[in-house]
Short mmCIF file of N, CA and C in Angstrom, two decimals:
data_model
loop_
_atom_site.label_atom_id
_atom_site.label_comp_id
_atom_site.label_asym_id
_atom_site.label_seq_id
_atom_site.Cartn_x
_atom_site.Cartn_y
_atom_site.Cartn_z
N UNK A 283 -183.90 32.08 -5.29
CA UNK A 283 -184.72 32.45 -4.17
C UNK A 283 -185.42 31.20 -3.68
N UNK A 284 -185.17 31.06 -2.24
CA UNK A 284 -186.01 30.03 -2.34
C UNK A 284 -186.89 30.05 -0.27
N UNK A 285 -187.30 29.23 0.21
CA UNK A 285 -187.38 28.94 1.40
C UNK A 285 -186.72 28.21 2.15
N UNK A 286 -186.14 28.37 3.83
CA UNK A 286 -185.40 27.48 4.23
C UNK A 286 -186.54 26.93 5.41
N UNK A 287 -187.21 25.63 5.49
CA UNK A 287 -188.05 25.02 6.30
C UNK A 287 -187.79 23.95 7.61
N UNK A 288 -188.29 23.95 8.20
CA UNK A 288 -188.36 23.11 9.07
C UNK A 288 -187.14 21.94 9.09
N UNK A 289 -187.62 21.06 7.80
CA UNK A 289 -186.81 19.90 7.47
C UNK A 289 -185.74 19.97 6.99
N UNK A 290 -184.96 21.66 6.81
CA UNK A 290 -183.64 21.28 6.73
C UNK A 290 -182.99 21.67 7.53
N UNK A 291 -183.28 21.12 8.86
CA UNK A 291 -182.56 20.73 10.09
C UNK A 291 -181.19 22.05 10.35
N UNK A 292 -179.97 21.73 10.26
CA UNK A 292 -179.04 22.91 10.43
C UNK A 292 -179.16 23.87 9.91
N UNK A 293 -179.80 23.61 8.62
CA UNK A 293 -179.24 25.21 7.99
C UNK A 293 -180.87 25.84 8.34
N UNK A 294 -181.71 25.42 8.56
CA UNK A 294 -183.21 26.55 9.32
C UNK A 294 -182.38 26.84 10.79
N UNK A 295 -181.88 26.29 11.44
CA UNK A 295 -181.38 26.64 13.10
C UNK A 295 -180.26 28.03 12.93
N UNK A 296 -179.46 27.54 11.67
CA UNK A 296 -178.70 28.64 11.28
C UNK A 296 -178.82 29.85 11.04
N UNK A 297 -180.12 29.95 10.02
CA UNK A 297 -180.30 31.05 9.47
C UNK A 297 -181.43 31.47 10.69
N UNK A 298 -182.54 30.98 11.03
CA UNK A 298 -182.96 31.83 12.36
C UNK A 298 -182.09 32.29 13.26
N UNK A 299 -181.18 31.45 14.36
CA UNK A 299 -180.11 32.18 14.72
C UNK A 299 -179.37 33.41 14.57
N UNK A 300 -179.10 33.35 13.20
CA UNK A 300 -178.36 34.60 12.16
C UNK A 300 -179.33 35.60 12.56
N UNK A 301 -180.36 35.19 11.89
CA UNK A 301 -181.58 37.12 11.96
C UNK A 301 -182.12 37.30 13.24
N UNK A 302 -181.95 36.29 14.28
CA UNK A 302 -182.19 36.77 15.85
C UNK A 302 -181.20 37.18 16.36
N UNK A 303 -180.17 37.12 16.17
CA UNK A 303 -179.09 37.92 16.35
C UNK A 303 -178.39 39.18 15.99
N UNK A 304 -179.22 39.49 14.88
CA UNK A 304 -179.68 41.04 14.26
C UNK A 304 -180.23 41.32 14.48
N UNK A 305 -181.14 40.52 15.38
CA UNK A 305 -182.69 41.47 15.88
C UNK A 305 -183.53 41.40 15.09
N UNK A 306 -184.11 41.01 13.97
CA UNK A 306 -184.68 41.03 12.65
C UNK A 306 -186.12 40.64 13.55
N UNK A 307 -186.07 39.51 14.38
CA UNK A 307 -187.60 39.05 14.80
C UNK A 307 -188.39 40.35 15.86
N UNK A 308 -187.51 41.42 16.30
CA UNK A 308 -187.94 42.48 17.43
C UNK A 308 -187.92 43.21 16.62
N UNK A 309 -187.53 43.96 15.89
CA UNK A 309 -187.66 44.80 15.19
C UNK A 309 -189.10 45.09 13.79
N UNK A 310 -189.14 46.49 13.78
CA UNK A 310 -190.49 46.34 12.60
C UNK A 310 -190.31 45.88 10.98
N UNK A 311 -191.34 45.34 10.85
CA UNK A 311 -191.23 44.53 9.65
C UNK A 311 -190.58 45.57 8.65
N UNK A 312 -190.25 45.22 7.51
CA UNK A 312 -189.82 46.15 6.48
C UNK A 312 -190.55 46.85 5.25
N UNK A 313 -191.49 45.49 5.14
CA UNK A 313 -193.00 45.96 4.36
C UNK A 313 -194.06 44.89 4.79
N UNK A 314 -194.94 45.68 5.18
CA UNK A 314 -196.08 44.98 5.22
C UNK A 314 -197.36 45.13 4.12
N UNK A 315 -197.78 44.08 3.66
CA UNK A 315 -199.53 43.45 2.73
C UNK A 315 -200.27 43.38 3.71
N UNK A 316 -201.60 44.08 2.96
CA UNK A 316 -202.71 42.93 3.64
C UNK A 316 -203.21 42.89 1.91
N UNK A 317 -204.08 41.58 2.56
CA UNK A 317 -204.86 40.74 1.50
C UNK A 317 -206.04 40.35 1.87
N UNK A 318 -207.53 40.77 0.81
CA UNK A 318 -208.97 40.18 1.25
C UNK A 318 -209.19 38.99 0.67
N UNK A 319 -209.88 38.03 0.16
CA UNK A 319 -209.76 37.46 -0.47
C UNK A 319 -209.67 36.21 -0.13
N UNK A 320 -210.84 35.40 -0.57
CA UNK A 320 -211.52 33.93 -0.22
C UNK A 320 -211.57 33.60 1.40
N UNK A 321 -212.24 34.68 1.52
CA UNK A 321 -213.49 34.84 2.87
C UNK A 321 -212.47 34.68 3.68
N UNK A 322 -210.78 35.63 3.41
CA UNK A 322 -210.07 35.22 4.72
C UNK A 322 -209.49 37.17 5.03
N UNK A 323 -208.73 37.53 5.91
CA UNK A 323 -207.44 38.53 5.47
C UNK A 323 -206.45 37.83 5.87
N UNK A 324 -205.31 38.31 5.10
CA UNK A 324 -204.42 37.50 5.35
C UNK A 324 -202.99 39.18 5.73
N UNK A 325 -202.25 38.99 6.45
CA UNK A 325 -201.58 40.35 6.54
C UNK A 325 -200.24 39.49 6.75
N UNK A 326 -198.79 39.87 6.09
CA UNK A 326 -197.72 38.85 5.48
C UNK A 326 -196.56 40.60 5.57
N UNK A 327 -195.58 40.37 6.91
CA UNK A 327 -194.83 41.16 6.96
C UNK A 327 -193.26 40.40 6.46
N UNK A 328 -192.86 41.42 5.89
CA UNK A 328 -191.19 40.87 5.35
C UNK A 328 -189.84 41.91 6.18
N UNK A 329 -189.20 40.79 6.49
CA UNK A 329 -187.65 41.14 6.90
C UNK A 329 -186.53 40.96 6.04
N UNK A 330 -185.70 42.07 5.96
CA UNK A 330 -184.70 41.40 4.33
C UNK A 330 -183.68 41.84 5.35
N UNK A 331 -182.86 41.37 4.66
CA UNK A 331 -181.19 41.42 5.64
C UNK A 331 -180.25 41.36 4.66
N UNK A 332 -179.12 41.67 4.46
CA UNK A 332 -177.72 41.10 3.30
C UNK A 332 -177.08 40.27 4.28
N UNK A 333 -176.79 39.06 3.19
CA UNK A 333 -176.26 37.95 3.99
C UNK A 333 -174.50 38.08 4.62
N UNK A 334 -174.28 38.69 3.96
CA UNK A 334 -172.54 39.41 4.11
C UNK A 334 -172.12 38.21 4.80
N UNK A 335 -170.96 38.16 6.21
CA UNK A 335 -170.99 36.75 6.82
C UNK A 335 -171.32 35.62 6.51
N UNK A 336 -172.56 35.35 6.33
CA UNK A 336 -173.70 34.25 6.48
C UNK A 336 -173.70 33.62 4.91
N UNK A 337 -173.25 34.60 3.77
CA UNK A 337 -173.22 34.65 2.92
C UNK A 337 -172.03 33.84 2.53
N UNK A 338 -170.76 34.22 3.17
CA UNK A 338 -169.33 33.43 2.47
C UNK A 338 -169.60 32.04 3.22
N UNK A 339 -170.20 31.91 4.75
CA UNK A 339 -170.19 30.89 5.22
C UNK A 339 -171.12 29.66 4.28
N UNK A 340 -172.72 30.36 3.79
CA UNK A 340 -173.06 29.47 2.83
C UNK A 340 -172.56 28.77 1.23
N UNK A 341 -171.40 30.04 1.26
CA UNK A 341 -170.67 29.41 0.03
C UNK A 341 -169.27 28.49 0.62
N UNK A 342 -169.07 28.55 0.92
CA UNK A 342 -168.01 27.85 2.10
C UNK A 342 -168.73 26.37 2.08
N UNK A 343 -169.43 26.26 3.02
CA UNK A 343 -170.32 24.86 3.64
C UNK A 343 -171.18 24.39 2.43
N UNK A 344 -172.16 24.87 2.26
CA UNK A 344 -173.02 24.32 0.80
C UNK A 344 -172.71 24.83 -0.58
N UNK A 345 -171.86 25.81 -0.70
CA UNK A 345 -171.67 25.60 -2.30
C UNK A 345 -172.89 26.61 -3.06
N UNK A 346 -173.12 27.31 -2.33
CA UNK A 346 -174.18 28.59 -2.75
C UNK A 346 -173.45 29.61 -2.85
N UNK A 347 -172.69 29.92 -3.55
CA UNK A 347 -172.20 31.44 -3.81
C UNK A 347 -172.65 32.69 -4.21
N UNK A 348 -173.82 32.41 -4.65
CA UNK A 348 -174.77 33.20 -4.77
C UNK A 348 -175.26 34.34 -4.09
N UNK A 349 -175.79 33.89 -2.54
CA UNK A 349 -176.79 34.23 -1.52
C UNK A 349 -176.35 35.45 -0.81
N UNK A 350 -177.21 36.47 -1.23
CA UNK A 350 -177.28 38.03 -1.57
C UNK A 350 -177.77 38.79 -0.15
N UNK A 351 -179.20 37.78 -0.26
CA UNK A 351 -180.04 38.23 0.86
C UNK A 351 -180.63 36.85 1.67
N UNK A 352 -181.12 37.17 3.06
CA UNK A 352 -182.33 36.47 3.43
C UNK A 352 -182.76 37.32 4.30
N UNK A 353 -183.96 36.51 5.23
CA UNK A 353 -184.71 37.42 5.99
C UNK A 353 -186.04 35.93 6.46
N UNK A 354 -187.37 36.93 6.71
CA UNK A 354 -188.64 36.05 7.29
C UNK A 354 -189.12 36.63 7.06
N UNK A 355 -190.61 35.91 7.00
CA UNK A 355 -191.59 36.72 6.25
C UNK A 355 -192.68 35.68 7.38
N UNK A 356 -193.34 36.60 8.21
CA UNK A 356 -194.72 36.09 8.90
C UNK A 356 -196.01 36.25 8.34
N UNK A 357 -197.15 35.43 8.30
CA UNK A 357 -197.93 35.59 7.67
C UNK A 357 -198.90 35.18 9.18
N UNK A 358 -200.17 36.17 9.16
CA UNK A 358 -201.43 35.77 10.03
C UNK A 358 -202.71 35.71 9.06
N UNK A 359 -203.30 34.83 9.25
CA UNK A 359 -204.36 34.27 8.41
C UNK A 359 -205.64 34.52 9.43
N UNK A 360 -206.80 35.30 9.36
CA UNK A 360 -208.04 35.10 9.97
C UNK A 360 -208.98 34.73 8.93
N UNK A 361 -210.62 34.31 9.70
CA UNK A 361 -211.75 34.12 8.55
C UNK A 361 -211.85 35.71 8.69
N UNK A 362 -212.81 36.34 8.09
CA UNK A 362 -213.23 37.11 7.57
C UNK A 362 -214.39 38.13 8.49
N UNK A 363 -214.74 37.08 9.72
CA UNK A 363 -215.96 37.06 10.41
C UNK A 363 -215.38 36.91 11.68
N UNK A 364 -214.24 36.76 12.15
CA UNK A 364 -213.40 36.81 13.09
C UNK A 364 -212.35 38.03 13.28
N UNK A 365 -212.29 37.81 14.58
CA UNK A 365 -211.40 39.53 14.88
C UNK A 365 -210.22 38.84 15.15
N UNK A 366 -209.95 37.64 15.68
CA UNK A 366 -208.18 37.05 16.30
C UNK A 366 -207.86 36.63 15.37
N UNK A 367 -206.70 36.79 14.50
CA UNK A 367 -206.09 35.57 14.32
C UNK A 367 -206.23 34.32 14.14
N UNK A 368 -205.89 33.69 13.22
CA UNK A 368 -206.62 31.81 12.93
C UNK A 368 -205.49 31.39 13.26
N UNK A 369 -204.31 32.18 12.16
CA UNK A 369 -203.02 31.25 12.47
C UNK A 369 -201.99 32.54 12.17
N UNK A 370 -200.49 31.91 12.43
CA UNK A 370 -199.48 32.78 12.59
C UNK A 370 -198.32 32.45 12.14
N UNK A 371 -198.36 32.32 11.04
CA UNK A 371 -197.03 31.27 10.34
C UNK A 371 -195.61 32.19 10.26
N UNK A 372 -194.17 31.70 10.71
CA UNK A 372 -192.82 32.53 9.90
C UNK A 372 -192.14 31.52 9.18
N UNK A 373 -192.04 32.32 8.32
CA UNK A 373 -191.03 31.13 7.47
C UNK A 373 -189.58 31.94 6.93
N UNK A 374 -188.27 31.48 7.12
CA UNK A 374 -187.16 32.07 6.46
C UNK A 374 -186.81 31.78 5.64
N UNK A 375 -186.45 32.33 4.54
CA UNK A 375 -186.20 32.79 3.17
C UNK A 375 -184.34 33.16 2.66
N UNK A 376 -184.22 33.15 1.25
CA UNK A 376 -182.59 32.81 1.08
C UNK A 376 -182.64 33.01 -0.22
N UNK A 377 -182.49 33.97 -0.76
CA UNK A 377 -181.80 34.95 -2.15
C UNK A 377 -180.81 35.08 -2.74
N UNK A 378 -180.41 34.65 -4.09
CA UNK A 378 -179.11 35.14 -4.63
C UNK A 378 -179.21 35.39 -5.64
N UNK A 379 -177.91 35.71 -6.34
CA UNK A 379 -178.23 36.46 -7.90
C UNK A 379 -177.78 37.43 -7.74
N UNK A 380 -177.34 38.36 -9.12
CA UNK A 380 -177.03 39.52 -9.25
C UNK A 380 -178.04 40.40 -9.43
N UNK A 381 -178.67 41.84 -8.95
CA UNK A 381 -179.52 42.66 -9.08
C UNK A 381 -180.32 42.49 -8.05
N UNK A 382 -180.49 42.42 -7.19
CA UNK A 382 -181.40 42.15 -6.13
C UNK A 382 -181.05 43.16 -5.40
N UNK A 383 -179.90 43.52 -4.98
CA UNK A 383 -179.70 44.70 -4.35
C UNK A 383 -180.36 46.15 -4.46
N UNK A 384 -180.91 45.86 -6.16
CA UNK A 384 -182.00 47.15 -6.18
C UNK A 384 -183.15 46.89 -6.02
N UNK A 385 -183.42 45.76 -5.61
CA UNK A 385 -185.11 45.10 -5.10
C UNK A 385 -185.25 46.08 -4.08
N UNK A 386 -186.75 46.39 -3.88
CA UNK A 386 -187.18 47.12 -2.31
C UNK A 386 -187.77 46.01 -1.79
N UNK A 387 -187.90 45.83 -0.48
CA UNK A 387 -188.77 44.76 0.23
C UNK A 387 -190.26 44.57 -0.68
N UNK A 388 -190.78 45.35 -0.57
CA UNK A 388 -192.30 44.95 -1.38
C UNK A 388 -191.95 44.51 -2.73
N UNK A 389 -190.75 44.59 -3.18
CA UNK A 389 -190.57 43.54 -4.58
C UNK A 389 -189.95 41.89 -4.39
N UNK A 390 -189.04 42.11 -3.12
CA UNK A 390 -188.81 40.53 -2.46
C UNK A 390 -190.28 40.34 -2.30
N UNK A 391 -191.07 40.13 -1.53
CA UNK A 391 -191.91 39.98 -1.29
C UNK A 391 -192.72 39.25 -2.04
N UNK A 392 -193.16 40.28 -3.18
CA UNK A 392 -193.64 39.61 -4.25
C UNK A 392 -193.33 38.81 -5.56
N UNK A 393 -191.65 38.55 -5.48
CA UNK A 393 -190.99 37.85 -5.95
C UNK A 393 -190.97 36.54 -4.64
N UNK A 394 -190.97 36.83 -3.61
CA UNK A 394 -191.33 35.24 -2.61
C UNK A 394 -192.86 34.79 -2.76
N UNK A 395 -193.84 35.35 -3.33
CA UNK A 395 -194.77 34.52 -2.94
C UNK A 395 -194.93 34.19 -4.73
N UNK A 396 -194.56 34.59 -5.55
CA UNK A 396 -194.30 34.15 -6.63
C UNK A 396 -193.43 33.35 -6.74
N UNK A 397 -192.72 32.61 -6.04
CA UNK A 397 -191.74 31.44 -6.10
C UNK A 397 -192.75 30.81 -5.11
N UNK A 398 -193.41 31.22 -4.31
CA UNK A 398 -193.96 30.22 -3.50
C UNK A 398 -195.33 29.39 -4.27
N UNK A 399 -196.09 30.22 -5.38
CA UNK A 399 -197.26 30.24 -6.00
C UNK A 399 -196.48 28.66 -6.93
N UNK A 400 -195.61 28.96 -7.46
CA UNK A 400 -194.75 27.85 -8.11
C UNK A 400 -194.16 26.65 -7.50
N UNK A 401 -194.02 26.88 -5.83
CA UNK A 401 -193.69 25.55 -5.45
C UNK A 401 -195.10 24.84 -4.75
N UNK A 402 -195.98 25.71 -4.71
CA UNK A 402 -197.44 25.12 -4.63
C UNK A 402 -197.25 24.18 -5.56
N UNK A 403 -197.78 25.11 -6.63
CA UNK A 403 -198.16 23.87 -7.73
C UNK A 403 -197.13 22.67 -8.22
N UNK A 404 -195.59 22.45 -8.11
CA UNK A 404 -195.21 21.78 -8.84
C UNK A 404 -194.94 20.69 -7.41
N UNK A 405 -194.79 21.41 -6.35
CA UNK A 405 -194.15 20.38 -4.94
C UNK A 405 -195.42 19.62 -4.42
N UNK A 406 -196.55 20.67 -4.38
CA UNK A 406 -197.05 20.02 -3.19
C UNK A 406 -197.57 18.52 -3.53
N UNK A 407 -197.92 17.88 -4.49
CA UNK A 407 -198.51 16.36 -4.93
C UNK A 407 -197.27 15.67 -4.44
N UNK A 408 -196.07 15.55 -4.69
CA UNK A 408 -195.07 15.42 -4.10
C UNK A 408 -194.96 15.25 -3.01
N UNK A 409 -195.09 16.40 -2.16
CA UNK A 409 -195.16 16.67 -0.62
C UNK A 409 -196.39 15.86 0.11
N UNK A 410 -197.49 16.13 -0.37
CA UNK A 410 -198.66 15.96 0.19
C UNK A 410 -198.98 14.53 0.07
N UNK A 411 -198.96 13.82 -1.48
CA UNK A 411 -199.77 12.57 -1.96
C UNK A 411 -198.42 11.21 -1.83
N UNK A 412 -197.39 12.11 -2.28
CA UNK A 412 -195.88 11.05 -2.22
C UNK A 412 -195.48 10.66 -0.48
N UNK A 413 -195.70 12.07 0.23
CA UNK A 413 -195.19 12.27 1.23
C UNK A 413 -193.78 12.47 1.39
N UNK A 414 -193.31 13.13 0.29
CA UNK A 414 -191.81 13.40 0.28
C UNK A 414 -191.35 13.89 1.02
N UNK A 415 -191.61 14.96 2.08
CA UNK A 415 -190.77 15.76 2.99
C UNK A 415 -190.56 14.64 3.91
N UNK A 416 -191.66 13.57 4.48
CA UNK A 416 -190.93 12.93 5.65
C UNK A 416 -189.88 11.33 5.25
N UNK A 417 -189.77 11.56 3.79
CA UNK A 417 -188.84 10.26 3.32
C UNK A 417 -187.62 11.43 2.92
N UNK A 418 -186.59 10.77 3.82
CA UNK A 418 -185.27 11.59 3.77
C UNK A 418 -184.11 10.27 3.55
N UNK A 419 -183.59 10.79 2.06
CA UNK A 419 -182.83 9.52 1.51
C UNK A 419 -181.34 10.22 1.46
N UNK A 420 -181.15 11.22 2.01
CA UNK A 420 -179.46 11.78 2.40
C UNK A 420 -179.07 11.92 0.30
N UNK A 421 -178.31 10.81 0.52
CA UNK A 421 -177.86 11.24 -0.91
C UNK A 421 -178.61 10.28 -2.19
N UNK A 422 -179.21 9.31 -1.35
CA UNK A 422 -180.29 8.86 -2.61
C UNK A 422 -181.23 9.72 -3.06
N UNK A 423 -181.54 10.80 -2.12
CA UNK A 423 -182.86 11.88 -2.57
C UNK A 423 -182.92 11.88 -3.47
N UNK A 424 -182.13 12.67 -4.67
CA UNK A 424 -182.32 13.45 -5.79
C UNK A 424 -182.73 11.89 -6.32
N UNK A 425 -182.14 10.67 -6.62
CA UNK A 425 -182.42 9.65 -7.21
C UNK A 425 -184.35 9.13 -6.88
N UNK A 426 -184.38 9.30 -5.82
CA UNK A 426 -185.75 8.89 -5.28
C UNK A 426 -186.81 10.01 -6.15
N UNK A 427 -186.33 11.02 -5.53
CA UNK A 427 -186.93 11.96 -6.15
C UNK A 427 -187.69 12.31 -8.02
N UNK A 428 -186.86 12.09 -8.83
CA UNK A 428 -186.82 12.02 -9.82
C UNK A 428 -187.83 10.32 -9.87
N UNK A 429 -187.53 9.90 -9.08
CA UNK A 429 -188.53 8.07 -9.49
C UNK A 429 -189.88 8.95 -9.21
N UNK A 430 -189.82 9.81 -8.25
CA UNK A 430 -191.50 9.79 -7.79
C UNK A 430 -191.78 10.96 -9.05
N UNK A 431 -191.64 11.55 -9.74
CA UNK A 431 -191.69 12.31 -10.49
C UNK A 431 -191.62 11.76 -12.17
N UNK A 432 -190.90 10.64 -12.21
CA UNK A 432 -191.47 9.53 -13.39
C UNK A 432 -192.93 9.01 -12.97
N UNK A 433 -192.86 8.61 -11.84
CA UNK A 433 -194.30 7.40 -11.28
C UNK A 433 -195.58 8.88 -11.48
N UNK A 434 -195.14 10.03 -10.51
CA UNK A 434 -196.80 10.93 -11.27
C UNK A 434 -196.82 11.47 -12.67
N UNK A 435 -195.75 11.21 -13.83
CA UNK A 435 -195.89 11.70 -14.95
C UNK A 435 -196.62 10.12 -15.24
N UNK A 436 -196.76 9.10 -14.88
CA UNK A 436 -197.24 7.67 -15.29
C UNK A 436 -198.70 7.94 -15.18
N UNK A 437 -198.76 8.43 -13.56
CA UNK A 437 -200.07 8.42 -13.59
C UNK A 437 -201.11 9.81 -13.79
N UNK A 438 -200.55 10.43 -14.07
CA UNK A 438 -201.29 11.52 -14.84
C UNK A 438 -201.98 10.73 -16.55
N UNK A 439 -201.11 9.95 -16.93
CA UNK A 439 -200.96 9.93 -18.20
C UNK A 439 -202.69 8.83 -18.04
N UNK A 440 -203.42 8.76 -17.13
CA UNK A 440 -204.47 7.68 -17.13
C UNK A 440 -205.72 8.61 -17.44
N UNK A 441 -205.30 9.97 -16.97
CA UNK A 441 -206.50 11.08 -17.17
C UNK A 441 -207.08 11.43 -16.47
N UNK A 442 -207.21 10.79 -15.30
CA UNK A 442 -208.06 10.99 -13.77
C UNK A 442 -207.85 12.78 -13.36
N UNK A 443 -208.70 13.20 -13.09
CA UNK A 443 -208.33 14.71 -12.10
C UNK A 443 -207.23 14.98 -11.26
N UNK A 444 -207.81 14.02 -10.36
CA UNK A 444 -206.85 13.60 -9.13
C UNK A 444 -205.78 12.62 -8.83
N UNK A 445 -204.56 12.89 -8.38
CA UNK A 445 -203.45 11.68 -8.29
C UNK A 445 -203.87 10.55 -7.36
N UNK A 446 -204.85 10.90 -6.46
CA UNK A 446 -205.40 9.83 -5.39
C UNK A 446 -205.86 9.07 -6.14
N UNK A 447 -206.85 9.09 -6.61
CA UNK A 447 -207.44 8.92 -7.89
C UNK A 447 -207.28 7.59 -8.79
N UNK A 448 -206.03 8.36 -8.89
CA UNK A 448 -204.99 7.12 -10.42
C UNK A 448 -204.36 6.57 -9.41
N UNK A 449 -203.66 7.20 -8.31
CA UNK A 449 -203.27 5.76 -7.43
C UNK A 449 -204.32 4.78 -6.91
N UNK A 450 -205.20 4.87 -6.97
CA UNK A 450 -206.14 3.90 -6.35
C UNK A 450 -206.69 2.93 -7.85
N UNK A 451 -206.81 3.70 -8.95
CA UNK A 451 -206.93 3.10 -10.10
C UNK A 451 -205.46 1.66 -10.45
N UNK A 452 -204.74 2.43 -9.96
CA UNK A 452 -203.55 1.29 -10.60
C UNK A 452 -203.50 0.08 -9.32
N UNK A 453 -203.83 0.46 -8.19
CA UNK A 453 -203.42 -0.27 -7.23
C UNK A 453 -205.29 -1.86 -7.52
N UNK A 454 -206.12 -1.21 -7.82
CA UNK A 454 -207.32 -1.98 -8.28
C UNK A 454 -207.10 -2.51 -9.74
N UNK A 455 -206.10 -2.52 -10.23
CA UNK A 455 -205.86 -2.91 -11.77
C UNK A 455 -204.26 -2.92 -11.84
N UNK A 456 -204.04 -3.76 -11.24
CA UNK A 456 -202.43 -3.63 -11.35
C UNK A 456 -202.19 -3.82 -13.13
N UNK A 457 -202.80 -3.82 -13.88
CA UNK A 457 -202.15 -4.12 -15.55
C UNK A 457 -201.92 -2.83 -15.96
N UNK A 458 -202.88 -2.01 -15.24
CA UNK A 458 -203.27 -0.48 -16.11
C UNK A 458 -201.51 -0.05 -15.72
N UNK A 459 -200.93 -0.26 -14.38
CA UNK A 459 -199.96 0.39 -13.54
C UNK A 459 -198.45 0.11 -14.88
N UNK A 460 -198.81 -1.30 -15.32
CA UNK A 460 -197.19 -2.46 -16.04
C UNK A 460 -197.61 -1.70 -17.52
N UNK A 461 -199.17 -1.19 -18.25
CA UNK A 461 -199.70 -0.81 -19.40
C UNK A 461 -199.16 0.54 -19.05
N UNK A 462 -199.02 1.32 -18.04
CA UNK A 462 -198.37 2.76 -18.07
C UNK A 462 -196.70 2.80 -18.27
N UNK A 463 -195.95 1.77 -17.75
CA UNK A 463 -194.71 1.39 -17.68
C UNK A 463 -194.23 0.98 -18.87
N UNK A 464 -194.94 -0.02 -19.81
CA UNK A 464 -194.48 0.06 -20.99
C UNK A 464 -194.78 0.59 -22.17
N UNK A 465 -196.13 1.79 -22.09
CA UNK A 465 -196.37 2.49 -23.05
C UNK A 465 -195.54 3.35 -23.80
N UNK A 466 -195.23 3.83 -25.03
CA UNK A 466 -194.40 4.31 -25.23
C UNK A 466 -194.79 6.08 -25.05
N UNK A 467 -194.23 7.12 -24.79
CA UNK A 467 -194.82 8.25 -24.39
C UNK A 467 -194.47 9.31 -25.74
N UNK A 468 -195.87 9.99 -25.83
CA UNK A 468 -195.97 10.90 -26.89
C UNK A 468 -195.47 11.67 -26.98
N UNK A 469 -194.44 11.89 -27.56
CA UNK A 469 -193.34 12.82 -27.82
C UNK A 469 -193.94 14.33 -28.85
N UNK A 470 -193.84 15.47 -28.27
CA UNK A 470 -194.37 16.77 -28.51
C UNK A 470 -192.94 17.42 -29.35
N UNK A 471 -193.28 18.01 -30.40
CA UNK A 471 -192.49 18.58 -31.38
C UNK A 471 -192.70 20.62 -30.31
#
C-alpha cells in the first residue's frame, strides 16, 4: 500500500486520469471520517476502485503485480474556531496483496493513514532536512538514498534531539563529523 505523489511524474498523471475517467472525483465518497483533535477538524473522504486494466498495465510497465486496488482520499483541514476550510488536500493511493478484496473502505482507510503515520515518521527527516524529494538521481536514487540514511544514522549517534541540530554540530566541528565516520558502531544482540 502505498501513495502515488506529485513527484512521480507519469505514473500520478496516470492513475488520476484512470479514476477521472471512472468518475471516482464526481461521484460520492465511499467512506467518510471526521476527526477533532489538536484544535483542528479534520474530515478525510476515501475512493477505492479495483485496478483490473490499470492493474496488468502496472505489472506490465513497473513490475507491480500485485496492485489490487487504488483510489483518493481528500482530506479538509479547518482550525477549530473557523467555519471554511483551511486547506483541501487529494492524494492517490495504490494497493496490492492478497485479501484486500475483503477490506471495506473504512478499513483501507485506516490501513492508509496507518502507512501514512509510518511514512511520517521514517521519510519525513529525509524529505524535509535531506531534501530528498527535490534531488532526483533516476537510477542512482536508491544508492543516494541509502548514503543519506547512513549520514542520519551518523548523526543521530551524537545525541542531539534534533537532526538540524547535529548537522550544525558537525558542520562547527568538522572532527566530531570524521569521529562519527570512524567510530566503530554498537552492535545490539
Amino acid at each position: 500500500m502505498g501513495f502515488v505523489k506529485g513527484n512521480h511524474g507519469a505514473l500520478y498523471t496516470l492513475v488520476e486520469e484512470w479514476l477521472d475517467a471512472r468518475g471516482v472525483p464526481s461521484r460520492e465518497p465511499d467512506h467518510v471520517q471526521m476527526d477533532k483533535g489538536h484544535g483542528r477538524l479534520e474530515r478525510r473522504e476515501i475512493w477505492v476502485e479495483p485496478a483490473q486494466a490499470l492493474g496488468r498495465y502496472l505489472a506490465q510497465e513497473y513490475g507491480w503485480v500485485e496492485v489490487r486496488f487504488l483510489g483518493q482520499v481528500r482530506r479538509y483541514r479547518r482550525p477549530l474556531h473557523q467555519e471554511a476550510w483551511a486547506s483541501v488536500e487529494t492524494v492517490f493511493w495504490i494497493a496490492g496483496g492478497k485479501g484486500l478484496a475483503a477490506l471495506t473502505p473504512a478499513q483501507f482507510q485506516e490501513q492508509l493513514r496507518d502507512h501514512w503515520a509510518i511514512e511520517n515518521r521514517v521519510f519525513y527527516v529525509r524529505d524535509v532536512t535531506m531534501d530528498e524529494d527535490h534531488l532526483h538521481g533516476r537510477r542512482i536514487g536508491p544508492a543516494l538514498s541509502m548514503l543519506r540514511n547512513m549520514a542520519l544514522n551518523c548523526l543521530r549517534r551524537l545525541g542531539l534531539p534534533y537532526i538540524p541540530d547535529a548537522r550544525r554540530a558537525v558542520v562547527a566541528q568538522p572532527r566530531r563529523g570524521l569521529y562519527l565516520l570512524l567510530q566503530e558502531p554498537a552492535l545490539e544482540n
